[in-house]
PDB file of C-alpha atoms in Angstrom:
ATOM      1  CA  MET I   4     146.952 129.725 118.892  1.00  0.00           C
ATOM      2  CA  ASP I   5     147.120 133.698 119.276  1.00  0.00           C
ATOM      3  CA  ASP I   6     143.243 133.383 119.420  1.00  0.00           C
ATOM      4  CA  LEU I   7     143.047 132.242 122.733  1.00  0.00           C
ATOM      5  CA  ILE I   8     143.807 135.813 124.124  1.00  0.00           C
ATOM      6  CA  GLY I   9     140.146 136.633 125.633  1.00  0.00           C
ATOM      7  CA  ARG I  10     139.020 132.963 125.773  1.00  0.00           C
ATOM      8  CA  THR I  11     138.609 130.781 129.498  1.00  0.00           C
ATOM      9  CA  LEU I  12     139.981 127.751 129.953  1.00  0.00           C
ATOM     10  CA  GLY I  13     138.660 126.266 132.966  1.00  0.00           C
ATOM     11  CA  GLN I  14     138.886 128.973 135.715  1.00  0.00           C
ATOM     12  CA  TYR I  15     141.857 130.767 133.711  1.00  0.00           C
ATOM     13  CA  GLU I  16     141.094 133.604 131.751  1.00  0.00           C
ATOM     14  CA  ILE I  17     143.632 133.685 129.145  1.00  0.00           C
ATOM     15  CA  LEU I  18     145.114 137.602 128.525  1.00  0.00           C
ATOM     16  CA  GLN I  19     148.232 138.223 126.581  1.00  0.00           C
ATOM     17  CA  LEU I  20     150.765 135.322 124.527  1.00  0.00           C
ATOM     18  CA  LEU I  21     153.986 136.063 126.438  1.00  0.00           C
ATOM     19  CA  GLY I  22     156.081 133.517 123.923  1.00  0.00           C
ATOM     20  CA  LYS I  23     156.360 130.488 121.685  1.00  0.00           C
ATOM     21  CA  GLY I  24     158.021 127.192 121.839  1.00  0.00           C
ATOM     22  CA  GLY I  25     158.497 124.195 119.494  1.00  0.00           C
ATOM     23  CA  MET I  26     156.283 122.352 121.797  1.00  0.00           C
ATOM     24  CA  ALA I  27     153.796 124.747 123.671  1.00  0.00           C
ATOM     25  CA  SER I  28     152.731 128.615 123.796  1.00  0.00           C
ATOM     26  CA  VAL I  29     153.061 130.734 127.095  1.00  0.00           C
ATOM     27  CA  TYR I  30     150.186 133.016 128.144  1.00  0.00           C
ATOM     28  CA  LYS I  31     149.648 135.593 131.185  1.00  0.00           C
ATOM     29  CA  ALA I  32     146.149 134.630 132.688  1.00  0.00           C
ATOM     30  CA  TYR I  33     144.301 135.410 135.168  1.00  0.00           C
ATOM     31  CA  GLN I  34     142.456 133.298 138.061  1.00  0.00           C
ATOM     32  CA  ALA I  35     139.867 135.199 139.030  1.00  0.00           C
ATOM     33  CA  SER I  36     139.074 132.257 141.924  1.00  0.00           C
ATOM     34  CA  LEU I  37     142.324 133.248 143.791  1.00  0.00           C
ATOM     35  CA  GLN I  38     142.346 136.937 142.536  1.00  0.00           C
ATOM     36  CA  ARG I  39     146.011 136.239 140.508  1.00  0.00           C
ATOM     37  CA  TYR I  40     148.028 136.618 137.612  1.00  0.00           C
ATOM     38  CA  VAL I  41     149.428 132.650 136.478  1.00  0.00           C
ATOM     39  CA  ALA I  42     151.311 131.494 133.326  1.00  0.00           C
ATOM     40  CA  ILE I  43     149.782 128.986 131.307  1.00  0.00           C
ATOM     41  CA  LYS I  44     151.783 126.703 129.115  1.00  0.00           C
ATOM     42  CA  ILE I  45     149.417 125.326 126.401  1.00  0.00           C
ATOM     43  CA  LEU I  46     150.340 122.460 124.388  1.00  0.00           C
ATOM     44  CA  PRO I  47     149.496 121.875 120.949  1.00  0.00           C
ATOM     45  CA  PRO I  48     145.530 121.155 120.322  1.00  0.00           C
ATOM     46  CA  HIS I  49     146.604 117.670 119.002  1.00  0.00           C
ATOM     47  CA  LEU I  50     148.448 115.846 121.553  1.00  0.00           C
ATOM     48  CA  ALA I  51     145.258 116.272 123.438  1.00  0.00           C
ATOM     49  CA  GLN I  52     143.334 114.094 120.848  1.00  0.00           C
ATOM     50  CA  ASN I  53     145.563 110.820 121.590  1.00  0.00           C
ATOM     51  CA  PRO I  54     144.353 109.067 124.936  1.00  0.00           C
ATOM     52  CA  GLU I  55     147.463 107.702 125.615  1.00  0.00           C
ATOM     53  CA  PHE I  56     149.222 111.020 125.867  1.00  0.00           C
ATOM     54  CA  SER I  57     146.578 112.240 128.009  1.00  0.00           C
ATOM     55  CA  LYS I  58     147.271 109.474 130.399  1.00  0.00           C
ATOM     56  CA  ARG I  59     151.146 110.140 130.515  1.00  0.00           C
ATOM     57  CA  PHE I  60     150.593 113.603 130.644  1.00  0.00           C
ATOM     58  CA  ALA I  61     148.311 113.386 133.600  1.00  0.00           C
ATOM     59  CA  ARG I  62     150.940 110.780 135.693  1.00  0.00           C
ATOM     60  CA  GLU I  63     153.960 113.164 134.714  1.00  0.00           C
ATOM     61  CA  ALA I  64     152.579 116.766 135.283  1.00  0.00           C
ATOM     62  CA  ARG I  65     151.217 115.615 138.672  1.00  0.00           C
ATOM     63  CA  ALA I  66     155.403 114.475 139.049  1.00  0.00           C
ATOM     64  CA  ILE I  67     156.211 117.998 138.507  1.00  0.00           C
ATOM     65  CA  ALA I  68     154.086 119.714 140.520  1.00  0.00           C
ATOM     66  CA  GLN I  69     155.142 117.857 143.983  1.00  0.00           C
ATOM     67  CA  LEU I  70     158.754 119.996 142.926  1.00  0.00           C
ATOM     68  CA  ASP I  71     159.127 122.234 145.777  1.00  0.00           C
ATOM     69  CA  HIS I  72     162.269 124.036 145.728  1.00  0.00           C
ATOM     70  CA  PRO I  73     163.236 127.656 145.811  1.00  0.00           C
ATOM     71  CA  ASN I  74     164.680 127.726 142.723  1.00  0.00           C
ATOM     72  CA  ILE I  75     162.064 126.161 140.382  1.00  0.00           C
ATOM     73  CA  VAL I  76     159.311 127.937 139.256  1.00  0.00           C
ATOM     74  CA  PRO I  77     155.940 126.129 141.794  1.00  0.00           C
ATOM     75  CA  VAL I  78     153.446 124.454 139.319  1.00  0.00           C
ATOM     76  CA  TYR I  79     149.535 125.462 140.373  1.00  0.00           C
ATOM     77  CA  ASP I  80     147.485 123.129 138.315  1.00  0.00           C
ATOM     78  CA  TYR I  81     147.290 121.157 134.981  1.00  0.00           C
ATOM     79  CA  GLY I  82     144.753 120.068 133.431  1.00  0.00           C
ATOM     80  CA  GLN I  83     143.028 119.646 130.081  1.00  0.00           C
ATOM     81  CA  ALA I  84     139.727 121.972 128.569  1.00  0.00           C
ATOM     82  CA  GLU I  85     138.532 123.200 125.305  1.00  0.00           C
ATOM     83  CA  GLY I  86     140.327 120.519 123.492  1.00  0.00           C
ATOM     84  CA  PHE I  87     143.533 121.722 125.005  1.00  0.00           C
ATOM     85  CA  THR I  88     146.204 120.757 127.434  1.00  0.00           C
ATOM     86  CA  PHE I  89     147.677 123.104 129.887  1.00  0.00           C
ATOM     87  CA  ILE I  90     149.972 123.829 132.884  1.00  0.00           C
ATOM     88  CA  VAL I  91     149.592 126.450 135.120  1.00  0.00           C
ATOM     89  CA  MET I  92     152.594 127.989 137.037  1.00  0.00           C
ATOM     90  CA  LYS I  93     153.777 131.310 139.186  1.00  0.00           C
ATOM     91  CA  TYR I  94     153.902 134.647 136.801  1.00  0.00           C
ATOM     92  CA  VAL I  95     157.038 135.308 137.259  1.00  0.00           C
ATOM     93  CA  GLU I  96     158.036 139.080 135.709  1.00  0.00           C
ATOM     94  CA  GLY I  97     161.764 140.052 134.614  1.00  0.00           C
ATOM     95  CA  GLY I  98     162.235 137.785 131.849  1.00  0.00           C
ATOM     96  CA  THR I  99     165.086 134.978 131.007  1.00  0.00           C
ATOM     97  CA  LEU I 100     168.615 134.323 131.690  1.00  0.00           C
ATOM     98  CA  LYS I 101     168.321 133.939 127.434  1.00  0.00           C
ATOM     99  CA  ASP I 102     167.089 137.817 127.701  1.00  0.00           C
ATOM    100  CA  MET I 103     169.991 138.797 129.985  1.00  0.00           C
ATOM    101  CA  LEU I 104     172.911 137.134 127.757  1.00  0.00           C
ATOM    102  CA  GLU I 105     171.590 138.883 124.683  1.00  0.00           C
ATOM    103  CA  ARG I 106     171.475 142.656 126.541  1.00  0.00           C
ATOM    104  CA  ARG I 107     174.716 142.191 128.160  1.00  0.00           C
ATOM    105  CA  GLY I 108     176.740 139.165 126.510  1.00  0.00           C
ATOM    106  CA  ARG I 109     178.691 137.351 128.853  1.00  0.00           C
ATOM    107  CA  LEU I 110     178.318 137.638 132.573  1.00  0.00           C
ATOM    108  CA  PRO I 111     180.314 138.572 135.461  1.00  0.00           C
ATOM    109  CA  LEU I 112     182.119 135.341 136.890  1.00  0.00           C
ATOM    110  CA  ASP I 113     180.402 135.515 140.346  1.00  0.00           C
ATOM    111  CA  ARG I 114     177.531 136.084 138.684  1.00  0.00           C
ATOM    112  CA  ALA I 115     177.809 133.315 136.484  1.00  0.00           C
ATOM    113  CA  ALA I 116     178.265 131.128 139.698  1.00  0.00           C
ATOM    114  CA  LEU I 117     175.548 132.702 141.661  1.00  0.00           C
ATOM    115  CA  ILE I 118     172.884 131.262 138.833  1.00  0.00           C
ATOM    116  CA  LEU I 119     174.846 128.559 138.235  1.00  0.00           C
ATOM    117  CA  GLY I 120     174.424 127.287 142.119  1.00  0.00           C
ATOM    118  CA  GLN I 121     171.155 128.060 142.313  1.00  0.00           C
ATOM    119  CA  VAL I 122     170.140 125.897 139.033  1.00  0.00           C
ATOM    120  CA  ALA I 123     172.436 123.035 140.247  1.00  0.00           C
ATOM    121  CA  SER I 124     170.876 122.708 143.799  1.00  0.00           C
ATOM    122  CA  ALA I 125     167.411 123.006 141.871  1.00  0.00           C
ATOM    123  CA  LEU I 126     168.644 120.108 139.438  1.00  0.00           C
ATOM    124  CA  ASP I 127     170.139 118.134 142.354  1.00  0.00           C
ATOM    125  CA  TYR I 128     166.805 118.182 144.076  1.00  0.00           C
ATOM    126  CA  ALA I 129     164.817 117.152 141.021  1.00  0.00           C
ATOM    127  CA  HIS I 130     167.113 114.703 140.736  1.00  0.00           C
ATOM    128  CA  GLY I 131     166.803 113.435 143.861  1.00  0.00           C
ATOM    129  CA  GLN I 132     163.158 112.729 143.041  1.00  0.00           C
ATOM    130  CA  GLY I 133     163.606 110.655 140.061  1.00  0.00           C
ATOM    131  CA  VAL I 134     162.775 114.019 137.520  1.00  0.00           C
ATOM    132  CA  ILE I 135     165.066 114.558 134.565  1.00  0.00           C
ATOM    133  CA  HIS I 136     164.663 118.092 132.856  1.00  0.00           C
ATOM    134  CA  ARG I 137     165.883 117.412 129.440  1.00  0.00           C
ATOM    135  CA  ASP I 138     165.747 121.042 128.506  1.00  0.00           C
ATOM    136  CA  ILE I 139     168.457 123.012 130.264  1.00  0.00           C
ATOM    137  CA  LYS I 140     168.667 126.646 128.773  1.00  0.00           C
ATOM    138  CA  PRO I 141     168.800 129.769 129.504  1.00  0.00           C
ATOM    139  CA  ALA I 142     164.929 130.161 128.181  1.00  0.00           C
ATOM    140  CA  ASN I 143     163.986 128.013 131.153  1.00  0.00           C
ATOM    141  CA  VAL I 144     165.554 129.651 133.456  1.00  0.00           C
ATOM    142  CA  LEU I 145     163.074 133.171 134.578  1.00  0.00           C
ATOM    143  CA  MET I 146     165.057 136.010 136.740  1.00  0.00           C
ATOM    144  CA  ASN I 147     162.731 136.393 139.356  1.00  0.00           C
ATOM    145  CA  ARG I 148     165.638 139.064 140.257  1.00  0.00           C
ATOM    146  CA  PRO I 149     168.624 139.703 139.213  1.00  0.00           C
ATOM    147  CA  ASP I 150     170.294 137.308 141.480  1.00  0.00           C
ATOM    148  CA  TRP I 151     167.220 134.570 141.588  1.00  0.00           C
ATOM    149  CA  ALA I 152     166.655 132.229 139.674  1.00  0.00           C
ATOM    150  CA  LEU I 153     164.082 129.611 138.694  1.00  0.00           C
ATOM    151  CA  LEU I 154     163.934 126.940 136.398  1.00  0.00           C
ATOM    152  CA  SER I 155     161.056 126.192 134.651  1.00  0.00           C
ATOM    153  CA  ASP I 156     159.600 123.603 132.163  1.00  0.00           C
ATOM    154  CA  PHE I 157     160.476 120.469 133.865  1.00  0.00           C
ATOM    155  CA  GLY I 158     159.587 117.574 132.079  1.00  0.00           C
ATOM    156  CA  LEU I 159     158.066 119.775 129.103  1.00  0.00           C
ATOM    157  CA  VAL I 160     160.383 117.224 126.938  1.00  0.00           C
ATOM    158  CA  HIS I 161     159.214 114.013 127.978  1.00  0.00           C
ATOM    159  CA  ILE I 162     155.667 114.827 128.352  1.00  0.00           C
ATOM    160  CA  ALA I 163     155.892 115.685 124.305  1.00  0.00           C
ATOM    161  CA  GLU I 164     158.117 113.362 123.626  1.00  0.00           C
ATOM    162  CA  GLY I 165     155.208 110.337 124.796  1.00  0.00           C
ATOM    163  CA  SER I 166     153.122 111.421 121.887  1.00  0.00           C
ATOM    164  CA  VAL I 167     156.140 111.206 119.746  1.00  0.00           C
ATOM    165  CA  LYS I 168     156.424 107.916 120.633  1.00  0.00           C
ATOM    166  CA  LEU I 169     153.464 106.712 120.620  1.00  0.00           C
ATOM    167  CA  THR I 170     152.745 108.169 116.792  1.00  0.00           C
ATOM    168  CA  GLY I 171     156.199 106.334 115.472  1.00  0.00           C
ATOM    169  CA  SER I 172     157.222 109.125 114.363  1.00  0.00           C
ATOM    170  CA  GLY I 173     160.990 108.791 115.434  1.00  0.00           C
ATOM    171  CA  VAL I 174     161.473 112.750 116.515  1.00  0.00           C
ATOM    172  CA  SER I 175     163.721 114.095 118.981  1.00  0.00           C
ATOM    173  CA  LEU I 176     162.763 116.796 121.058  1.00  0.00           C
ATOM    174  CA  GLY I 177     164.574 119.612 122.467  1.00  0.00           C
ATOM    175  CA  THR I 178     166.923 122.522 122.098  1.00  0.00           C
ATOM    176  CA  PRO I 179     169.863 121.411 120.216  1.00  0.00           C
ATOM    177  CA  GLU I 180     172.118 124.641 120.811  1.00  0.00           C
ATOM    178  CA  TYR I 181     172.307 122.484 124.859  1.00  0.00           C
ATOM    179  CA  MET I 182     171.701 118.808 124.118  1.00  0.00           C
ATOM    180  CA  SER I 183     173.390 115.973 125.308  1.00  0.00           C
ATOM    181  CA  PRO I 184     174.931 113.675 122.747  1.00  0.00           C
ATOM    182  CA  GLU I 185     173.528 111.272 124.032  1.00  0.00           C
ATOM    183  CA  GLN I 186     170.162 112.566 123.998  1.00  0.00           C
ATOM    184  CA  ALA I 187     170.794 113.585 120.465  1.00  0.00           C
ATOM    185  CA  GLN I 188     171.093 110.415 119.202  1.00  0.00           C
ATOM    186  CA  GLY I 189     167.901 108.868 121.039  1.00  0.00           C
ATOM    187  CA  LEU I 190     169.806 107.237 123.571  1.00  0.00           C
ATOM    188  CA  GLU I 191     168.200 106.381 127.007  1.00  0.00           C
ATOM    189  CA  ILE I 192     169.341 109.683 129.433  1.00  0.00           C
ATOM    190  CA  ASP I 193     169.771 109.977 133.460  1.00  0.00           C
ATOM    191  CA  ALA I 194     170.575 113.264 135.154  1.00  0.00           C
ATOM    192  CA  ARG I 195     174.080 113.586 133.517  1.00  0.00           C
ATOM    193  CA  SER I 196     172.508 114.241 130.402  1.00  0.00           C
ATOM    194  CA  ASP I 197     171.124 117.848 132.524  1.00  0.00           C
ATOM    195  CA  ILE I 198     174.742 117.738 133.614  1.00  0.00           C
ATOM    196  CA  TYR I 199     175.760 118.407 130.019  1.00  0.00           C
ATOM    197  CA  SER I 200     173.083 120.965 129.514  1.00  0.00           C
ATOM    198  CA  LEU I 201     174.300 122.837 132.405  1.00  0.00           C
ATOM    199  CA  GLY I 202     177.874 123.032 131.262  1.00  0.00           C
ATOM    200  CA  VAL I 203     176.703 124.194 127.818  1.00  0.00           C
ATOM    201  CA  MET I 204     174.649 127.027 129.405  1.00  0.00           C
ATOM    202  CA  LEU I 205     177.753 127.617 131.965  1.00  0.00           C
ATOM    203  CA  TYR I 206     180.144 127.629 128.333  1.00  0.00           C
ATOM    204  CA  ALA I 207     177.031 130.200 127.726  1.00  0.00           C
ATOM    205  CA  MET I 208     177.301 132.713 130.380  1.00  0.00           C
ATOM    206  CA  THR I 209     181.084 133.009 130.776  1.00  0.00           C
ATOM    207  CA  THR I 210     181.690 133.219 127.024  1.00  0.00           C
ATOM    208  CA  GLY I 211     178.569 135.101 125.553  1.00  0.00           C
ATOM    209  CA  GLN I 212     177.514 132.175 123.509  1.00  0.00           C
ATOM    210  CA  ALA I 213     176.924 129.029 123.131  1.00  0.00           C
ATOM    211  CA  PRO I 214     179.843 126.436 121.896  1.00  0.00           C
ATOM    212  CA  TYR I 215     178.204 124.917 118.902  1.00  0.00           C
ATOM    213  CA  THR I 216     176.456 126.306 116.524  1.00  0.00           C
ATOM    214  CA  GLY I 217     174.831 126.165 112.711  1.00  0.00           C
ATOM    215  CA  ASN I 218     172.886 126.695 110.077  1.00  0.00           C
ATOM    216  CA  THR I 219     170.354 123.395 110.949  1.00  0.00           C
ATOM    217  CA  PRO I 220     169.865 121.947 114.084  1.00  0.00           C
ATOM    218  CA  ILE I 221     171.412 118.846 112.646  1.00  0.00           C
ATOM    219  CA  ALA I 222     174.412 120.689 112.074  1.00  0.00           C
ATOM    220  CA  VAL I 223     174.717 121.594 115.526  1.00  0.00           C
ATOM    221  CA  ILE I 224     173.946 117.962 116.764  1.00  0.00           C
ATOM    222  CA  LEU I 225     176.486 116.289 114.779  1.00  0.00           C
ATOM    223  CA  LYS I 226     178.728 119.092 116.013  1.00  0.00           C
ATOM    224  CA  HIS I 227     178.148 118.147 119.883  1.00  0.00           C
ATOM    225  CA  VAL I 228     178.524 114.490 119.011  1.00  0.00           C
ATOM    226  CA  ASN I 229     181.781 114.610 117.222  1.00  0.00           C
ATOM    227  CA  GLU I 230     183.659 118.103 117.241  1.00  0.00           C
ATOM    228  CA  PRO I 231     186.032 118.931 120.444  1.00  0.00           C
ATOM    229  CA  LEU I 232     184.935 121.309 122.351  1.00  0.00           C
ATOM    230  CA  PRO I 233     186.456 125.096 121.345  1.00  0.00           C
ATOM    231  CA  SER I 234     188.387 126.393 124.091  1.00  0.00           C
ATOM    232  CA  PRO I 235     185.760 128.862 126.373  1.00  0.00           C
ATOM    233  CA  ARG I 236     189.101 130.691 127.278  1.00  0.00           C
ATOM    234  CA  ASP I 237     189.296 132.035 123.611  1.00  0.00           C
ATOM    235  CA  SER I 238     186.477 133.829 123.879  1.00  0.00           C
ATOM    236  CA  ASN I 239     187.132 135.263 127.614  1.00  0.00           C
ATOM    237  CA  PRO I 240     190.764 135.406 128.180  1.00  0.00           C
ATOM    238  CA  ASP I 241     189.722 136.109 131.824  1.00  0.00           C
ATOM    239  CA  LEU I 242     188.554 132.672 132.924  1.00  0.00           C
ATOM    240  CA  PRO I 243     190.606 130.750 134.822  1.00  0.00           C
ATOM    241  CA  VAL I 244     192.018 127.525 133.421  1.00  0.00           C
ATOM    242  CA  ALA I 245     190.782 125.889 136.598  1.00  0.00           C
ATOM    243  CA  ALA I 246     187.811 127.217 134.971  1.00  0.00           C
ATOM    244  CA  GLU I 247     187.648 126.084 131.630  1.00  0.00           C
ATOM    245  CA  SER I 248     188.373 122.872 133.121  1.00  0.00           C
ATOM    246  CA  ALA I 249     185.567 122.326 135.248  1.00  0.00           C
ATOM    247  CA  ILE I 250     183.526 123.959 131.886  1.00  0.00           C
ATOM    248  CA  ARG I 251     185.474 120.874 129.948  1.00  0.00           C
ATOM    249  CA  LYS I 252     184.312 117.681 132.127  1.00  0.00           C
ATOM    250  CA  ALA I 253     180.664 118.814 132.159  1.00  0.00           C
ATOM    251  CA  LEU I 254     180.889 119.175 128.560  1.00  0.00           C
ATOM    252  CA  ALA I 255     182.670 115.445 128.484  1.00  0.00           C
ATOM    253  CA  LYS I 256     180.643 113.274 125.237  1.00  0.00           C
ATOM    254  CA  HIS I 257     180.447 110.342 127.241  1.00  0.00           C
ATOM    255  CA  PRO I 258     178.162 110.613 130.131  1.00  0.00           C
ATOM    256  CA  GLU I 259     180.688 108.483 132.948  1.00  0.00           C
ATOM    257  CA  GLU I 260     183.262 111.228 132.553  1.00  0.00           C
ATOM    258  CA  ARG I 261     181.316 114.072 133.640  1.00  0.00           C
ATOM    259  CA  PRO I 262     180.526 115.379 137.092  1.00  0.00           C
ATOM    260  CA  SER I 263     178.434 113.189 139.043  1.00  0.00           C
ATOM    261  CA  SER I 264     175.951 115.511 140.265  1.00  0.00           C
ATOM    262  CA  ALA I 265     175.236 119.354 139.455  1.00  0.00           C
ATOM    263  CA  GLY I 266     176.769 119.967 142.390  1.00  0.00           C
ATOM    264  CA  GLU I 267     179.889 119.169 142.062  1.00  0.00           C
ATOM    265  CA  LEU I 268     179.735 121.070 138.765  1.00  0.00           C
ATOM    266  CA  SER I 269     178.870 124.326 140.636  1.00  0.00           C
ATOM    267  CA  ARG I 270     181.486 123.642 143.501  1.00  0.00           C
ATOM    268  CA  SER I 271     184.415 123.453 140.751  1.00  0.00           C
ATOM    269  CA  PHE I 272     183.613 126.395 138.834  1.00  0.00           C
ATOM    270  CA  SER I 273     183.164 128.369 142.239  1.00  0.00           C
ATOM    271  CA  THR I 274     186.559 127.511 143.668  1.00  0.00           C
ATOM    272  CA  ALA I 275     188.428 127.470 140.068  1.00  0.00           C
ATOM    273  CA  ILE I 276     187.024 131.610 139.789  1.00  0.00           C
ATOM    274  CA  GLY I 277     188.262 132.317 143.938  1.00  0.00           C
ATOM    275  CA  GLU I 278     184.688 131.849 145.182  1.00  0.00           C
ATOM    276  CA  LYS I 279     185.263 131.452 149.176  1.00  0.00           C
ATOM    277  CA  HIS I 280     182.175 128.876 148.938  1.00  0.00           C
ATOM    278  CA  PRO I 281     179.907 126.966 146.641  1.00  0.00           C
ATOM    279  CA  VAL I 282     177.515 129.625 145.794  1.00  0.00           C
ATOM    280  CA  SER I 283     173.720 127.794 146.540  1.00  0.00           C
ATOM    281  CA  PRO I 284     170.293 129.068 147.252  1.00  0.00           C
ATOM    282  CA  ALA I 285     168.402 129.107 150.634  1.00  0.00           C
ATOM    283  CA  LEU I 286     164.972 131.132 151.243  1.00  0.00           C
ATOM    284  CA  SER I 287     165.394 134.621 153.985  1.00  0.00           C
ATOM    285  CA  VAL I 288     162.334 137.246 154.022  1.00  0.00           C
ATOM    286  CA  VAL I 289     164.175 140.204 153.936  1.00  0.00           C
ATOM    287  CA  GLU I 290     161.898 142.726 156.213  1.00  0.00           C
ATOM    288  CA  GLY I 291     159.274 144.917 154.565  1.00  0.00           C
ATOM    289  CA  ASP I 292     159.387 142.319 151.552  1.00  0.00           C
ATOM    290  CA  SER I 293     156.525 139.708 150.944  1.00  0.00           C
ATOM    291  CA  GLU I 294     158.052 137.591 149.037  1.00  0.00           C
ATOM    292  CA  PRO I 295     161.034 134.953 149.969  1.00  0.00           C
ATOM    293  CA  GLN I 296     164.680 136.391 148.700  1.00  0.00           C
ATOM    294  CA  PRO I 297     168.012 134.320 147.993  1.00  0.00           C
ATOM    295  CA  ARG I 298     170.882 134.284 150.070  1.00  0.00           C
ATOM    296  CA  VAL I 299     174.355 132.683 149.403  1.00  0.00           C
ATOM    297  CA  SER I 300     174.778 129.650 151.730  1.00  0.00           C
ATOM    298  CA  ALA I 301     177.979 127.449 152.155  1.00  0.00           C
ATOM    299  CA  THR I 302     175.857 124.263 152.395  1.00  0.00           C
ATOM    300  CA  PRO I 303     173.463 123.345 149.670  1.00  0.00           C
ATOM    301  CA  PRO I 304     169.778 122.059 150.418  1.00  0.00           C
ATOM    302  CA  THR I 305     169.107 118.442 151.000  1.00  0.00           C
ATOM    303  CA  PRO I 306     167.467 116.427 148.236  1.00  0.00           C
ATOM    304  CA  LYS I 307     164.645 114.280 150.239  1.00  0.00           C
ATOM    305  CA  THR I 308     165.866 110.772 148.966  1.00  0.00           C
ATOM    306  CA  GLU I 309     169.179 109.973 147.918  1.00  0.00           C
ATOM    307  CA  VAL I 310     170.352 110.469 144.053  1.00  0.00           C
ATOM    308  CA  ALA I 311     171.270 106.736 142.490  1.00  0.00           C
ATOM    309  CA  ALA I 312     174.210 106.223 141.061  1.00  0.00           C
ATOM    310  CA  PRO I 313     173.249 106.527 137.348  1.00  0.00           C
ATOM    311  CA  GLN I 314     174.311 103.683 134.851  1.00  0.00           C
ATOM    312  CA  ALA I 315     176.706 104.054 132.598  1.00  0.00           C
ATOM    313  CA  ALA I 316     175.508 104.437 128.741  1.00  0.00           C
ATOM    314  CA  ALA I 317     176.384 103.066 125.748  1.00  0.00           C
ATOM    315  CA  PRO I 318     179.734 104.373 124.499  1.00  0.00           C
ATOM    316  CA  LEU I 319     178.926 106.210 121.419  1.00  0.00           C
ATOM    317  CA  SER I 320     179.764 104.158 118.295  1.00  0.00           C
ATOM    318  CA  PRO I 321     180.858 105.224 114.723  1.00  0.00           C
ATOM    319  CA  ARG I 322     177.520 103.614 113.359  1.00  0.00           C
ATOM    320  CA  ARG I 323     175.530 105.674 115.631  1.00  0.00           C
ATOM    321  CA  LYS I 324     177.308 108.970 114.640  1.00  0.00           C
ATOM    322  CA  GLN I 325     175.383 108.241 111.150  1.00  0.00           C
ATOM    323  CA  SER I 326     171.828 107.595 112.297  1.00  0.00           C
ATOM    324  CA  LEU I 327     170.508 111.070 113.976  1.00  0.00           C
ATOM    325  CA  PRO I 328     166.821 111.272 114.885  1.00  0.00           C
ATOM    326  CA  LEU I 329     165.290 114.628 113.270  1.00  0.00           C
ATOM    327  CA  ILE I 330     164.771 117.345 115.772  1.00  0.00           C
ATOM    328  CA  ALA I 331     161.338 118.839 116.437  1.00  0.00           C
ATOM    329  CA  GLY I 332     161.877 122.707 116.890  1.00  0.00           C
TER     330      GLY I 332
END
């Protein structure tokens, strides 16, 4: 879709390709009506040809656009034009957590706790609104400032999965290195799947690498489902035993054994590394700066609604271990 540069979709002039993924390409664009730059995520053209997908896309995009949290990338607009389906978001400079990890390797534990606390707060808020992310990974955490994380791409996997199910292809979408065992097997998922993926991201922040790697997506998935977790302390001996325990709990194979919320994981990890209070974001305006900046607060934001207790997922059976979906990547 590189030929989109210079074209206009609706009121957005496409300027520059920022990146490509398995489900979409993201561009920098200019919205003349409001004189601002935006990021526009464009889904594959074939999706727009399915009328059922269009209905699902509008419904899911509306729910995502309603999310309002200091650590969630705002969604400004969504629509279809010129045969393309797109979502318009705030343009954020500064790169991603993935970029940071590739430059620095593992992070200092207090920095990892700060980012974890912000992403966990965003997730708990979204879960309280009934929205599951489904693709938590460092590439979806934008670093607007070194200490201000913004979670992006809420629901994009769910939107794309709808078209997959409609075509009957049986393909599961997501990122194998960060995918929960139940999501990898095509089972029903809830907020605890996001908590698993957040645990994988915490593992990567504290060790510099994801716990499971392989030559193919299916090889990575089989490890998530079947293999014991490699010890984070083998890669980072400075990691306290209690911090490793917090990571292990988040990465439990069975959802019912994981923390009940992302915030619980954040609090456990912060306590384990000696943080006085769990790290969570709040907005404050620094004098001379027009944008809000995060500050450390002992009290996490209160979600608009209570998070319902998730239903226990079916245990992983040997038969299910042999019946895994393909991954579109």
